[in-house]
Amino acid sequence: MAASILSFARRKAALACDAHLRGALTILALALPTVAPARAEHAPVTAVASHIENAQDHTRLVFDLTSSVAAHVWPIANPARIIVDLPEVSFQMDPSANRGAGSKLIRAYRFGQFAPGRSRVVIDLAAPASAVRVESQPAPSGARLIVELAPTSAARFTADAQAAGAIPATKASTPPPAPIGLAPLAPTEKPVVMIDPGHGGVDQGAVARNGTEEKMIVLAFARALRDKIEAGGRLHAVLTRDDDIFLPLAERVALAHRANAALFLSIHADTLAAPHVEGATVYTVSAAASDAEAARTAEHENNADQAAGLETPAAEGEIGDILLDLTRRETHAFSRQFSHSLVTRWKEAGSLNKNPTRSAGFVVLKAHDIPSALLELGYVSSARDLARLTSPDWRDRAAGKTAEAIETFFAARAPAAVVAAPVAPRPE
Ligand SMILES: [Zn+2]
C-alpha cells in the first residue's frame, strides 16, 4: 500500500509537471487517510450527487462520491470541452439533474462508463475555460471531487487542448479498448442481424424532460427485437452493446463486420424543440441529405463520439475502386429495400412520422458491404411518443413489427442466403 502510494506520489509529481506544461491536471487523493484505507480492493466507487457552484471568477463542478478517486482532467477542442477521466465509478444519480443550465462556463455535463474499468465526465463549455484546480476533499458521502474552472482566452484554450492531446496515455483520439463480453461469435449458418442500440455509457443520447434517456430506451427496444428475431428461428440476432456502455461509432460498424452481419440496424430516439412532432423515421445513408431535418438528425447522431470526448476523426477519402463502388451501390439498393419493408410494417403499428423515409450521411451506416438502416423510434420531446417509447406493450408490438420487416427482407433475398450458407437446412 505504502509503496503504491509512493509510486502514485511520484507519478503525481511527474504528471503535475506535465499538467503545468500541457493544460492537463491530475490529482491522486493522498490526503484522505480516513477514506482511502476503508476502500476494499476493487470495490466500486459510487457517485451519489453532483452540482455546480458559480463564483465571480470561477465555476466548480462537484461530485459527491463514496470514496476518493484519481482524476485526470484535460481540455479538448471542437467543440470546447473539459474531460475528467476516472477509474470505474458507478453513477447513481438522478439523470434529470445533470444539465448544467445557468452556468457561465458550463453549458452541460454528462457522465458514465467510457470503457471497461474507466469512467468519464464530459463538460461542454459555454466559454473557453481552464481546469485550474482538481481536488478531493473528505465529505459526508466519503469524498468530494472538485473540478474548478476559470475563464481563459480562446487562443489559450486551443493551445492547452493541443498540448493535452500530445500526452500519449490519454490521447483523445485513441479509441477505448474493445468492450468486455464481445467474444468471437459462434459460427452460425443463419444470417446474422446486427442490432445497434445507439449511445450508451457516458453518451446518454437524447434526454426527455423527465430525465428518460435515449440510451436506455433503445437498449430495451434492441433486446426485445433480438428476442423476437431469435424466436422466429430463421435469423441470428446480435447486439453491438447489451449493457450501458459507450461504443465508438466505428467500433459498431467493425462489430458488424466481425460478426459477418447480413443486415445492420441502428436503433435511436430523437428530440426536437417542437413538441408536436412525433413518430418513427427510417434512415438510410446518402451523400446528400434528403431534407434539412435528415441533415440535422445525422449531424446530431454523428456527434455521439464527440459526446463521449473522442475527437471527431477526419472524413475518410472516397476510394476510387470500381468493385467497391459496385458493392456499395448494391448494398445501398438493399438498404433502401429494407427501409421500405420497415416503414410498411410500422404503418401497421401506427406512430410513423409524416415523412418516414429519409436519408443522410450517418457515419454508423457507412459499411460498404452490409445493408444498413437507422430507425429513429420516435421523439422523446413528444409526450405521446415518450409514453409509447417507455411502454412495454408498445415496445413488444413495435419490436414484433420490426422483426417481421427483417424476416420479409431476408425472405426476398433467400436464394442469395442459401448460396452463402451451403449447409443451412431448408426451412420446409
Ligand atoms: Zn441517437
Short mmCIF file of C-alpha atoms and ligand atoms in Angstrom, two decimals:
data_model
loop_
_atom_site.label_atom_id
_atom_site.label_comp_id
_atom_site.label_asym_id
_atom_site.label_seq_id
_atom_site.Cartn_x
_atom_site.Cartn_y
_atom_site.Cartn_z
CA MET A 1 0.00 0.00 0.00
CA ALA A 2 2.74 2.42 1.08
CA ALA A 3 4.77 1.53 -1.98
CA SER A 4 1.89 2.11 -4.28
CA ILE A 5 1.14 5.45 -2.67
CA LEU A 6 4.79 6.37 -3.08
CA SER A 7 4.76 5.45 -6.73
CA PHE A 8 1.47 7.31 -7.07
CA ALA A 9 3.16 10.30 -5.48
CA ARG A 10 6.00 10.09 -7.99
CA ARG A 11 3.56 9.81 -10.85
CA LYS A 12 1.64 12.70 -9.39
CA ALA A 13 4.76 14.84 -9.35
CA ALA A 14 5.59 13.88 -12.92
CA LEU A 15 2.05 14.50 -14.10
CA ALA A 16 1.81 17.77 -12.21
CA CYS A 17 4.83 18.86 -14.23
CA ASP A 18 3.12 17.77 -17.44
CA ALA A 19 -0.04 19.45 -16.28
CA HIS A 20 1.70 22.74 -15.90
CA LEU A 21 3.08 22.49 -19.40
CA ARG A 22 0.15 20.92 -21.14
CA GLY A 23 -3.03 22.22 -19.61
CA ALA A 24 -3.96 18.90 -18.03
CA LEU A 25 -4.42 18.33 -14.33
CA THR A 26 -4.15 15.08 -12.40
CA ILE A 27 -4.92 14.51 -8.77
CA LEU A 28 -4.49 11.48 -6.63
CA ALA A 29 -6.20 11.85 -3.32
CA LEU A 30 -3.35 11.18 -0.89
CA ALA A 31 -4.55 13.41 1.92
CA LEU A 32 -7.56 11.32 2.81
CA PRO A 33 -6.40 8.66 5.28
CA THR A 34 -9.91 8.19 6.62
CA VAL A 35 -11.22 7.38 3.17
CA ALA A 36 -8.57 5.54 1.22
CA PRO A 37 -7.83 2.56 3.53
CA ALA A 38 -11.55 1.94 4.08
CA ARG A 39 -11.97 1.21 0.41
CA ALA A 40 -11.81 -2.51 -0.28
CA GLU A 41 -9.75 -3.77 -3.22
CA HIS A 42 -11.81 -3.27 -6.41
CA ALA A 43 -14.88 -2.06 -4.50
CA PRO A 44 -16.71 0.22 -6.91
CA VAL A 45 -16.77 3.90 -6.07
CA THR A 46 -20.25 5.36 -6.33
CA ALA A 47 -21.12 8.93 -7.29
CA VAL A 48 -24.26 9.87 -5.38
CA ALA A 49 -24.76 13.53 -6.32
CA SER A 50 -23.26 16.38 -8.31
CA HIS A 51 -23.76 20.13 -8.51
CA ILE A 52 -22.30 23.30 -9.97
CA GLU A 53 -21.04 26.19 -7.85
CA ASN A 54 -20.80 29.53 -9.67
CA ALA A 55 -18.48 32.22 -8.30
CA GLN A 56 -17.33 35.56 -9.71
CA ASP A 57 -14.04 34.30 -11.09
CA HIS A 58 -14.54 30.54 -11.29
CA THR A 59 -17.06 27.73 -11.62
CA ARG A 60 -16.81 24.44 -9.75
CA LEU A 61 -18.25 21.10 -10.74
CA VAL A 62 -18.57 18.97 -7.60
CA PHE A 63 -19.23 15.24 -7.32
CA ASP A 64 -20.11 13.55 -4.04
CA LEU A 65 -18.51 10.11 -4.04
CA THR A 66 -18.40 7.20 -1.63
CA SER A 67 -14.61 7.20 -1.82
CA SER A 68 -11.81 9.31 -3.30
CA VAL A 69 -10.61 8.55 -6.82
CA ALA A 70 -7.74 9.59 -9.03
CA ALA A 71 -8.86 12.06 -11.67
CA HIS A 72 -7.14 13.19 -14.83
CA VAL A 73 -8.55 16.40 -16.25
CA TRP A 74 -7.74 17.76 -19.69
CA PRO A 75 -9.22 20.01 -22.37
CA ILE A 76 -10.34 19.06 -25.87
CA ALA A 77 -11.36 21.44 -28.67
CA ASN A 78 -14.00 21.48 -31.42
CA PRO A 79 -16.25 21.90 -29.57
CA ALA A 80 -14.58 23.10 -26.37
CA ARG A 81 -14.89 20.51 -23.62
CA ILE A 82 -13.14 19.52 -20.40
CA ILE A 83 -12.70 15.77 -19.92
CA VAL A 84 -12.45 14.25 -16.44
CA ASP A 85 -11.13 10.69 -16.67
CA LEU A 86 -11.76 8.48 -13.65
CA PRO A 87 -11.35 4.84 -12.74
CA GLU A 88 -14.60 2.87 -12.71
CA VAL A 89 -17.29 4.89 -10.94
CA SER A 90 -20.90 3.85 -10.62
CA PHE A 91 -23.04 6.97 -11.19
CA GLN A 92 -26.17 6.54 -9.13
CA MET A 93 -27.65 9.97 -9.58
CA ASP A 94 -30.86 11.45 -10.84
CA PRO A 95 -30.33 11.55 -14.64
CA SER A 96 -32.50 14.66 -14.98
CA ALA A 97 -30.13 16.60 -12.69
CA ASN A 98 -27.08 16.52 -14.98
CA ARG A 99 -27.74 19.55 -17.16
CA GLY A 100 -25.53 22.40 -16.05
CA ALA A 101 -28.05 25.08 -17.03
CA GLY A 102 -27.42 28.63 -15.84
CA SER A 103 -23.64 28.42 -15.55
CA LYS A 104 -21.39 30.95 -17.30
CA LEU A 105 -18.69 28.38 -18.07
CA ILE A 106 -20.52 25.01 -18.12
CA ARG A 107 -23.19 24.53 -20.77
CA ALA A 108 -23.85 20.90 -19.82
CA TYR A 109 -22.08 17.88 -18.44
CA ARG A 110 -22.61 14.15 -18.64
CA PHE A 111 -21.02 11.10 -17.12
CA GLY A 112 -20.89 7.34 -17.39
CA GLN A 113 -18.76 4.40 -18.36
CA PHE A 114 -16.27 5.08 -21.13
CA ALA A 115 -14.52 1.71 -21.41
CA PRO A 116 -14.26 -1.32 -19.12
CA GLY A 117 -12.86 -0.13 -15.80
CA ARG A 118 -12.88 3.52 -16.88
CA SER A 119 -15.45 6.23 -16.34
CA ARG A 120 -15.61 9.73 -17.70
CA VAL A 121 -17.23 13.08 -17.12
CA VAL A 122 -17.53 15.31 -20.20
CA ILE A 123 -18.08 19.02 -19.55
CA ASP A 124 -19.38 21.04 -22.51
CA LEU A 125 -18.03 24.55 -22.10
CA ALA A 126 -20.17 27.63 -22.59
CA ALA A 127 -16.98 29.73 -22.88
CA PRO A 128 -13.24 28.93 -23.06
CA ALA A 129 -12.06 27.73 -19.64
CA SER A 130 -9.12 26.02 -17.96
CA ALA A 131 -9.22 23.50 -15.15
CA VAL A 132 -7.25 25.44 -12.52
CA ARG A 133 -7.76 23.08 -9.60
CA VAL A 134 -8.76 19.45 -9.19
CA GLU A 135 -9.11 18.32 -5.63
CA SER A 136 -10.51 15.59 -3.46
CA GLN A 137 -11.86 16.52 -0.02
CA PRO A 138 -13.47 14.49 2.76
CA ALA A 139 -17.26 14.74 2.64
CA PRO A 140 -20.27 13.16 4.40
CA SER A 141 -20.67 10.73 1.47
CA GLY A 142 -16.99 9.72 1.72
CA ALA A 143 -15.20 12.11 -0.61
CA ARG A 144 -15.90 15.11 -2.78
CA LEU A 145 -14.26 15.60 -6.17
CA ILE A 146 -13.96 19.26 -7.12
CA VAL A 147 -13.09 20.40 -10.63
CA GLU A 148 -12.58 24.16 -10.64
CA LEU A 149 -12.71 26.00 -13.95
CA ALA A 150 -11.66 29.58 -14.65
CA PRO A 151 -12.26 31.63 -17.80
CA THR A 152 -9.41 31.75 -20.29
CA SER A 153 -8.86 33.11 -23.80
CA ALA A 154 -9.88 31.11 -26.86
CA ALA A 155 -6.24 31.08 -28.02
CA ARG A 156 -5.03 29.77 -24.66
CA PHE A 157 -7.73 27.11 -24.62
CA THR A 158 -6.75 25.90 -28.09
CA ALA A 159 -3.06 25.77 -27.11
CA ASP A 160 -3.90 23.82 -23.93
CA ALA A 161 -6.08 21.38 -25.87
CA GLN A 162 -3.34 20.80 -28.44
CA ALA A 163 -0.81 20.19 -25.68
CA ALA A 164 -3.13 17.84 -23.79
CA GLY A 165 -3.69 15.87 -26.99
CA ALA A 166 0.05 15.24 -27.10
CA ILE A 167 0.05 13.18 -23.88
CA PRO A 168 0.18 9.60 -25.18
CA ALA A 169 -1.51 7.93 -22.18
CA THR A 170 -4.67 9.98 -22.51
CA LYS A 171 -4.65 10.79 -26.20
CA ALA A 172 -8.20 11.73 -27.02
CA SER A 173 -8.30 10.06 -30.41
CA THR A 174 -7.26 6.68 -29.01
CA PRO A 175 -10.37 4.53 -29.05
CA PRO A 176 -11.12 2.71 -25.82
CA PRO A 177 -10.24 -0.98 -25.69
CA ALA A 178 -12.75 -3.44 -27.08
CA PRO A 179 -15.59 -3.93 -24.62
CA ILE A 180 -15.71 -6.97 -22.39
CA GLY A 181 -18.20 -9.65 -23.31
CA LEU A 182 -17.85 -9.43 -27.07
CA ALA A 183 -16.16 -12.78 -27.51
CA PRO A 184 -15.85 -14.13 -31.05
CA LEU A 185 -19.26 -15.17 -32.22
CA ALA A 186 -20.13 -18.82 -32.52
CA PRO A 187 -20.29 -19.86 -36.15
CA THR A 188 -23.86 -19.89 -37.37
CA GLU A 189 -25.46 -20.84 -40.66
CA LYS A 190 -28.25 -18.38 -40.09
CA PRO A 191 -27.82 -14.86 -41.48
CA VAL A 192 -26.71 -12.52 -38.71
CA VAL A 193 -28.67 -9.36 -37.95
CA MET A 194 -26.58 -6.82 -36.03
CA ILE A 195 -28.81 -4.64 -33.87
CA ASP A 196 -27.12 -1.49 -32.67
CA PRO A 197 -28.69 0.33 -29.71
CA GLY A 198 -27.30 3.87 -30.06
CA HIS A 199 -25.24 5.75 -27.46
CA GLY A 200 -24.50 4.22 -24.02
CA GLY A 201 -22.28 4.87 -21.02
CA VAL A 202 -21.06 8.47 -20.88
CA ASP A 203 -23.08 9.26 -24.04
CA GLN A 204 -26.71 9.30 -22.96
CA GLY A 205 -28.16 10.47 -26.29
CA ALA A 206 -31.38 12.47 -26.27
CA VAL A 207 -32.83 13.17 -22.82
CA ALA A 208 -36.55 13.70 -22.18
CA ARG A 209 -37.72 16.46 -19.86
CA ASN A 210 -38.47 13.85 -17.20
CA GLY A 211 -34.90 12.54 -17.43
CA THR A 212 -35.61 9.41 -19.52
CA GLU A 213 -32.51 8.73 -21.58
CA GLU A 214 -32.35 7.61 -25.21
CA LYS A 215 -29.55 5.13 -24.41
CA MET A 216 -31.87 3.16 -22.08
CA ILE A 217 -34.94 3.34 -24.37
CA VAL A 218 -33.01 1.97 -27.35
CA LEU A 219 -31.29 -0.76 -25.31
CA ALA A 220 -34.67 -2.07 -24.08
CA PHE A 221 -36.01 -1.99 -27.65
CA ALA A 222 -32.92 -3.72 -29.08
CA ARG A 223 -33.20 -6.53 -26.53
CA ALA A 224 -36.92 -7.00 -27.33
CA LEU A 225 -36.13 -7.04 -31.06
CA ARG A 226 -33.35 -9.59 -30.58
CA ASP A 227 -35.76 -11.89 -28.70
CA LYS A 228 -38.38 -11.59 -31.49
CA ILE A 229 -35.83 -12.36 -34.20
CA GLU A 230 -34.37 -15.32 -32.30
CA ALA A 231 -37.87 -16.67 -31.64
CA GLY A 232 -38.50 -16.64 -35.42
CA GLY A 233 -35.73 -19.24 -35.76
CA ARG A 234 -34.54 -18.23 -39.24
CA LEU A 235 -32.08 -15.50 -38.30
CA HIS A 236 -29.48 -14.90 -35.63
CA ALA A 237 -29.62 -11.54 -33.83
CA VAL A 238 -26.65 -9.95 -32.07
CA LEU A 239 -26.40 -6.63 -30.21
CA THR A 240 -23.44 -4.26 -30.55
CA ARG A 241 -23.93 -3.50 -26.86
CA ASP A 242 -26.07 -5.40 -24.36
CA ASP A 243 -25.22 -3.10 -21.49
CA ASP A 244 -24.98 0.57 -20.60
CA ILE A 245 -21.52 1.03 -22.13
CA PHE A 246 -20.03 3.54 -24.53
CA LEU A 247 -19.06 2.29 -28.01
CA PRO A 248 -17.45 4.49 -30.67
CA LEU A 249 -19.36 4.65 -33.98
CA ALA A 250 -16.56 2.97 -35.93
CA GLU A 251 -16.50 0.10 -33.42
CA ARG A 252 -20.20 -0.55 -34.04
CA VAL A 253 -19.56 -0.98 -37.77
CA ALA A 254 -16.44 -3.08 -37.04
CA LEU A 255 -18.52 -5.40 -34.82
CA ALA A 256 -20.97 -5.91 -37.69
CA HIS A 257 -18.09 -6.83 -40.00
CA ARG A 258 -16.56 -9.17 -37.42
CA ALA A 259 -19.92 -10.92 -36.98
CA ASN A 260 -20.26 -11.21 -40.77
CA ALA A 261 -23.62 -9.46 -40.41
CA ALA A 262 -26.06 -9.55 -43.33
CA LEU A 263 -28.01 -6.58 -42.01
CA PHE A 264 -27.17 -3.71 -39.65
CA LEU A 265 -29.95 -1.85 -37.86
CA SER A 266 -29.10 1.05 -35.58
CA ILE A 267 -31.81 2.00 -33.07
CA HIS A 268 -32.25 5.57 -31.84
CA ALA A 269 -34.77 8.03 -30.44
CA ASP A 270 -34.72 11.70 -31.39
CA THR A 271 -35.55 15.01 -29.74
CA LEU A 272 -36.80 18.29 -31.17
CA ALA A 273 -37.76 21.71 -29.82
CA ALA A 274 -41.21 21.27 -31.44
CA PRO A 275 -43.11 19.00 -29.02
CA HIS A 276 -45.88 18.14 -31.53
CA VAL A 277 -43.52 16.33 -33.95
CA GLU A 278 -43.83 12.59 -33.40
CA GLY A 279 -43.45 9.18 -34.96
CA ALA A 280 -40.77 6.85 -36.22
CA THR A 281 -38.42 7.57 -39.15
CA VAL A 282 -36.21 5.13 -41.06
CA TYR A 283 -32.94 6.50 -42.41
CA THR A 284 -30.52 5.10 -44.96
CA VAL A 285 -27.13 6.57 -45.86
CA SER A 286 -26.69 9.11 -48.65
CA ALA A 287 -24.05 11.67 -49.55
CA ALA A 288 -26.61 14.49 -49.72
CA ALA A 289 -29.32 14.61 -47.05
CA SER A 290 -32.89 14.08 -48.27
CA ASP A 291 -34.02 17.18 -46.35
CA ALA A 292 -32.92 19.63 -43.67
CA GLU A 293 -34.42 17.52 -40.88
CA ALA A 294 -32.46 14.45 -42.01
CA ALA A 295 -29.26 16.52 -42.13
CA ARG A 296 -29.90 17.72 -38.57
CA THR A 297 -30.55 14.19 -37.32
CA ALA A 298 -27.39 12.82 -38.94
CA GLU A 299 -25.30 15.64 -37.53
CA HIS A 300 -26.77 15.01 -34.09
CA GLU A 301 -26.23 11.22 -34.21
CA ASN A 302 -22.75 11.56 -35.73
CA ASN A 303 -21.76 13.62 -32.68
CA ALA A 304 -22.03 10.54 -30.43
CA ASP A 305 -18.25 10.03 -30.28
CA GLN A 306 -17.76 13.70 -29.55
CA ALA A 307 -20.30 13.49 -26.73
CA ALA A 308 -18.04 10.93 -25.08
CA GLY A 309 -14.94 13.09 -25.51
CA LEU A 310 -13.42 11.45 -28.58
CA GLU A 311 -12.00 13.65 -31.30
CA THR A 312 -14.01 13.64 -34.49
CA PRO A 313 -11.98 11.60 -36.97
CA ALA A 314 -11.10 13.22 -40.27
CA ALA A 315 -13.53 12.30 -43.03
CA GLU A 316 -12.25 9.29 -44.91
CA GLY A 317 -11.37 9.82 -48.54
CA GLU A 318 -13.53 8.18 -51.18
CA ILE A 319 -11.91 5.06 -52.53
CA GLY A 320 -11.98 5.06 -56.29
CA ASP A 321 -12.32 1.32 -56.67
CA ILE A 322 -14.92 0.21 -59.21
CA LEU A 323 -15.61 -3.09 -57.44
CA LEU A 324 -16.10 -1.28 -54.16
CA ASP A 325 -18.42 1.17 -55.90
CA LEU A 326 -20.49 -1.67 -57.33
CA THR A 327 -20.70 -3.33 -53.92
CA ARG A 328 -21.68 -0.04 -52.37
CA ARG A 329 -24.41 0.52 -54.97
CA GLU A 330 -25.81 -2.98 -54.45
CA THR A 331 -25.66 -2.58 -50.66
CA HIS A 332 -27.42 0.75 -50.93
CA ALA A 333 -30.23 -0.78 -53.02
CA PHE A 334 -30.69 -3.48 -50.36
CA SER A 335 -30.65 -0.84 -47.61
CA ARG A 336 -33.45 1.08 -49.32
CA GLN A 337 -35.41 -2.11 -49.91
CA PHE A 338 -35.15 -2.92 -46.20
CA SER A 339 -36.10 0.62 -45.22
CA HIS A 340 -39.33 0.33 -47.30
CA SER A 341 -40.12 -3.03 -45.73
CA LEU A 342 -39.64 -1.48 -42.28
CA VAL A 343 -41.86 1.54 -42.99
CA THR A 344 -44.61 -0.73 -44.40
CA ARG A 345 -44.67 -2.83 -41.23
CA TRP A 346 -44.53 0.19 -38.94
CA LYS A 347 -47.58 1.61 -40.71
CA GLU A 348 -49.48 -1.28 -39.18
CA ALA A 349 -48.10 -0.49 -35.72
CA GLY A 350 -49.05 3.21 -36.13
CA SER A 351 -46.85 6.07 -34.87
CA LEU A 352 -44.93 6.80 -38.08
CA ASN A 353 -43.51 10.24 -38.79
CA LYS A 354 -45.24 12.21 -41.59
CA ASN A 355 -42.14 11.77 -43.74
CA PRO A 356 -40.85 8.38 -42.54
CA THR A 357 -38.26 7.51 -45.24
CA ARG A 358 -35.26 9.78 -45.27
CA SER A 359 -31.53 9.65 -45.92
CA ALA A 360 -28.38 11.48 -44.80
CA GLY A 361 -24.67 10.93 -44.10
CA PHE A 362 -24.84 8.77 -40.97
CA VAL A 363 -21.34 7.54 -40.01
CA VAL A 364 -22.75 4.35 -38.47
CA LEU A 365 -24.42 3.34 -41.78
CA LYS A 366 -21.29 3.52 -43.90
CA ALA A 367 -20.33 -0.17 -44.14
CA HIS A 368 -19.94 -0.56 -47.92
CA ASP A 369 -20.94 -4.22 -47.90
CA ILE A 370 -23.67 -4.54 -45.21
CA PRO A 371 -27.21 -3.27 -45.91
CA SER A 372 -27.75 -0.75 -43.12
CA ALA A 373 -30.56 1.39 -41.77
CA LEU A 374 -31.14 3.60 -38.76
CA LEU A 375 -34.51 3.52 -37.05
CA GLU A 376 -35.48 6.57 -35.00
CA LEU A 377 -38.22 5.08 -32.84
CA GLY A 378 -39.79 8.45 -32.11
CA TYR A 379 -39.16 11.71 -30.27
CA VAL A 380 -38.54 11.86 -26.54
CA SER A 381 -39.65 15.52 -26.86
CA SER A 382 -43.18 14.38 -27.78
CA ALA A 383 -45.33 13.39 -24.80
CA ARG A 384 -47.21 10.83 -26.91
CA ASP A 385 -44.03 9.29 -28.30
CA LEU A 386 -42.41 9.20 -24.86
CA ALA A 387 -45.42 7.32 -23.46
CA ARG A 388 -45.06 4.80 -26.31
CA LEU A 389 -41.28 4.51 -26.05
CA THR A 390 -41.45 3.68 -22.35
CA SER A 391 -44.44 1.30 -22.61
CA PRO A 392 -43.54 -2.43 -22.51
CA ASP A 393 -46.69 -3.21 -24.56
CA TRP A 394 -45.80 -0.77 -27.30
CA ARG A 395 -42.20 -1.99 -27.29
CA ASP A 396 -43.33 -5.58 -27.70
CA ARG A 397 -45.64 -4.73 -30.61
CA ALA A 398 -43.19 -2.40 -32.38
CA ALA A 399 -40.29 -4.86 -31.94
CA GLY A 400 -42.57 -7.56 -33.39
CA LYS A 401 -43.30 -5.43 -36.48
CA THR A 402 -39.61 -4.65 -36.87
CA ALA A 403 -38.74 -8.36 -36.69
CA GLU A 404 -41.41 -9.07 -39.36
CA ALA A 405 -39.86 -6.43 -41.62
CA ILE A 406 -36.45 -8.05 -41.16
CA GLU A 407 -37.87 -11.51 -41.95
CA THR A 408 -39.55 -10.12 -45.08
CA PHE A 409 -36.29 -8.56 -46.21
CA PHE A 410 -34.40 -11.85 -45.85
CA ALA A 411 -37.21 -13.88 -47.43
CA ALA A 412 -36.87 -11.73 -50.56
CA ARG A 413 -33.13 -12.42 -50.56
CA ALA A 414 -33.48 -16.15 -49.78
CA PRO A 415 -31.57 -17.59 -52.81
CA ALA A 416 -28.51 -15.49 -52.00
CA ALA A 417 -28.71 -16.53 -48.37
CA VAL A 418 -28.71 -20.23 -49.32
CA VAL A 419 -25.68 -19.79 -51.58
CA ALA A 420 -23.84 -18.01 -48.80
CA ALA A 421 -24.66 -20.78 -46.33
CA PRO A 422 -24.30 -24.14 -48.12
CA VAL A 423 -25.07 -26.28 -45.06
CA ALA A 424 -28.14 -24.30 -43.98
CA PRO A 425 -31.16 -26.55 -43.57
CA ARG A 426 -34.17 -25.59 -45.68
CA PRO A 427 -36.97 -24.14 -43.58
CA GLU A 428 -39.56 -26.56 -45.00
ZN ZN B 1 -29.40 8.73 -31.09
#
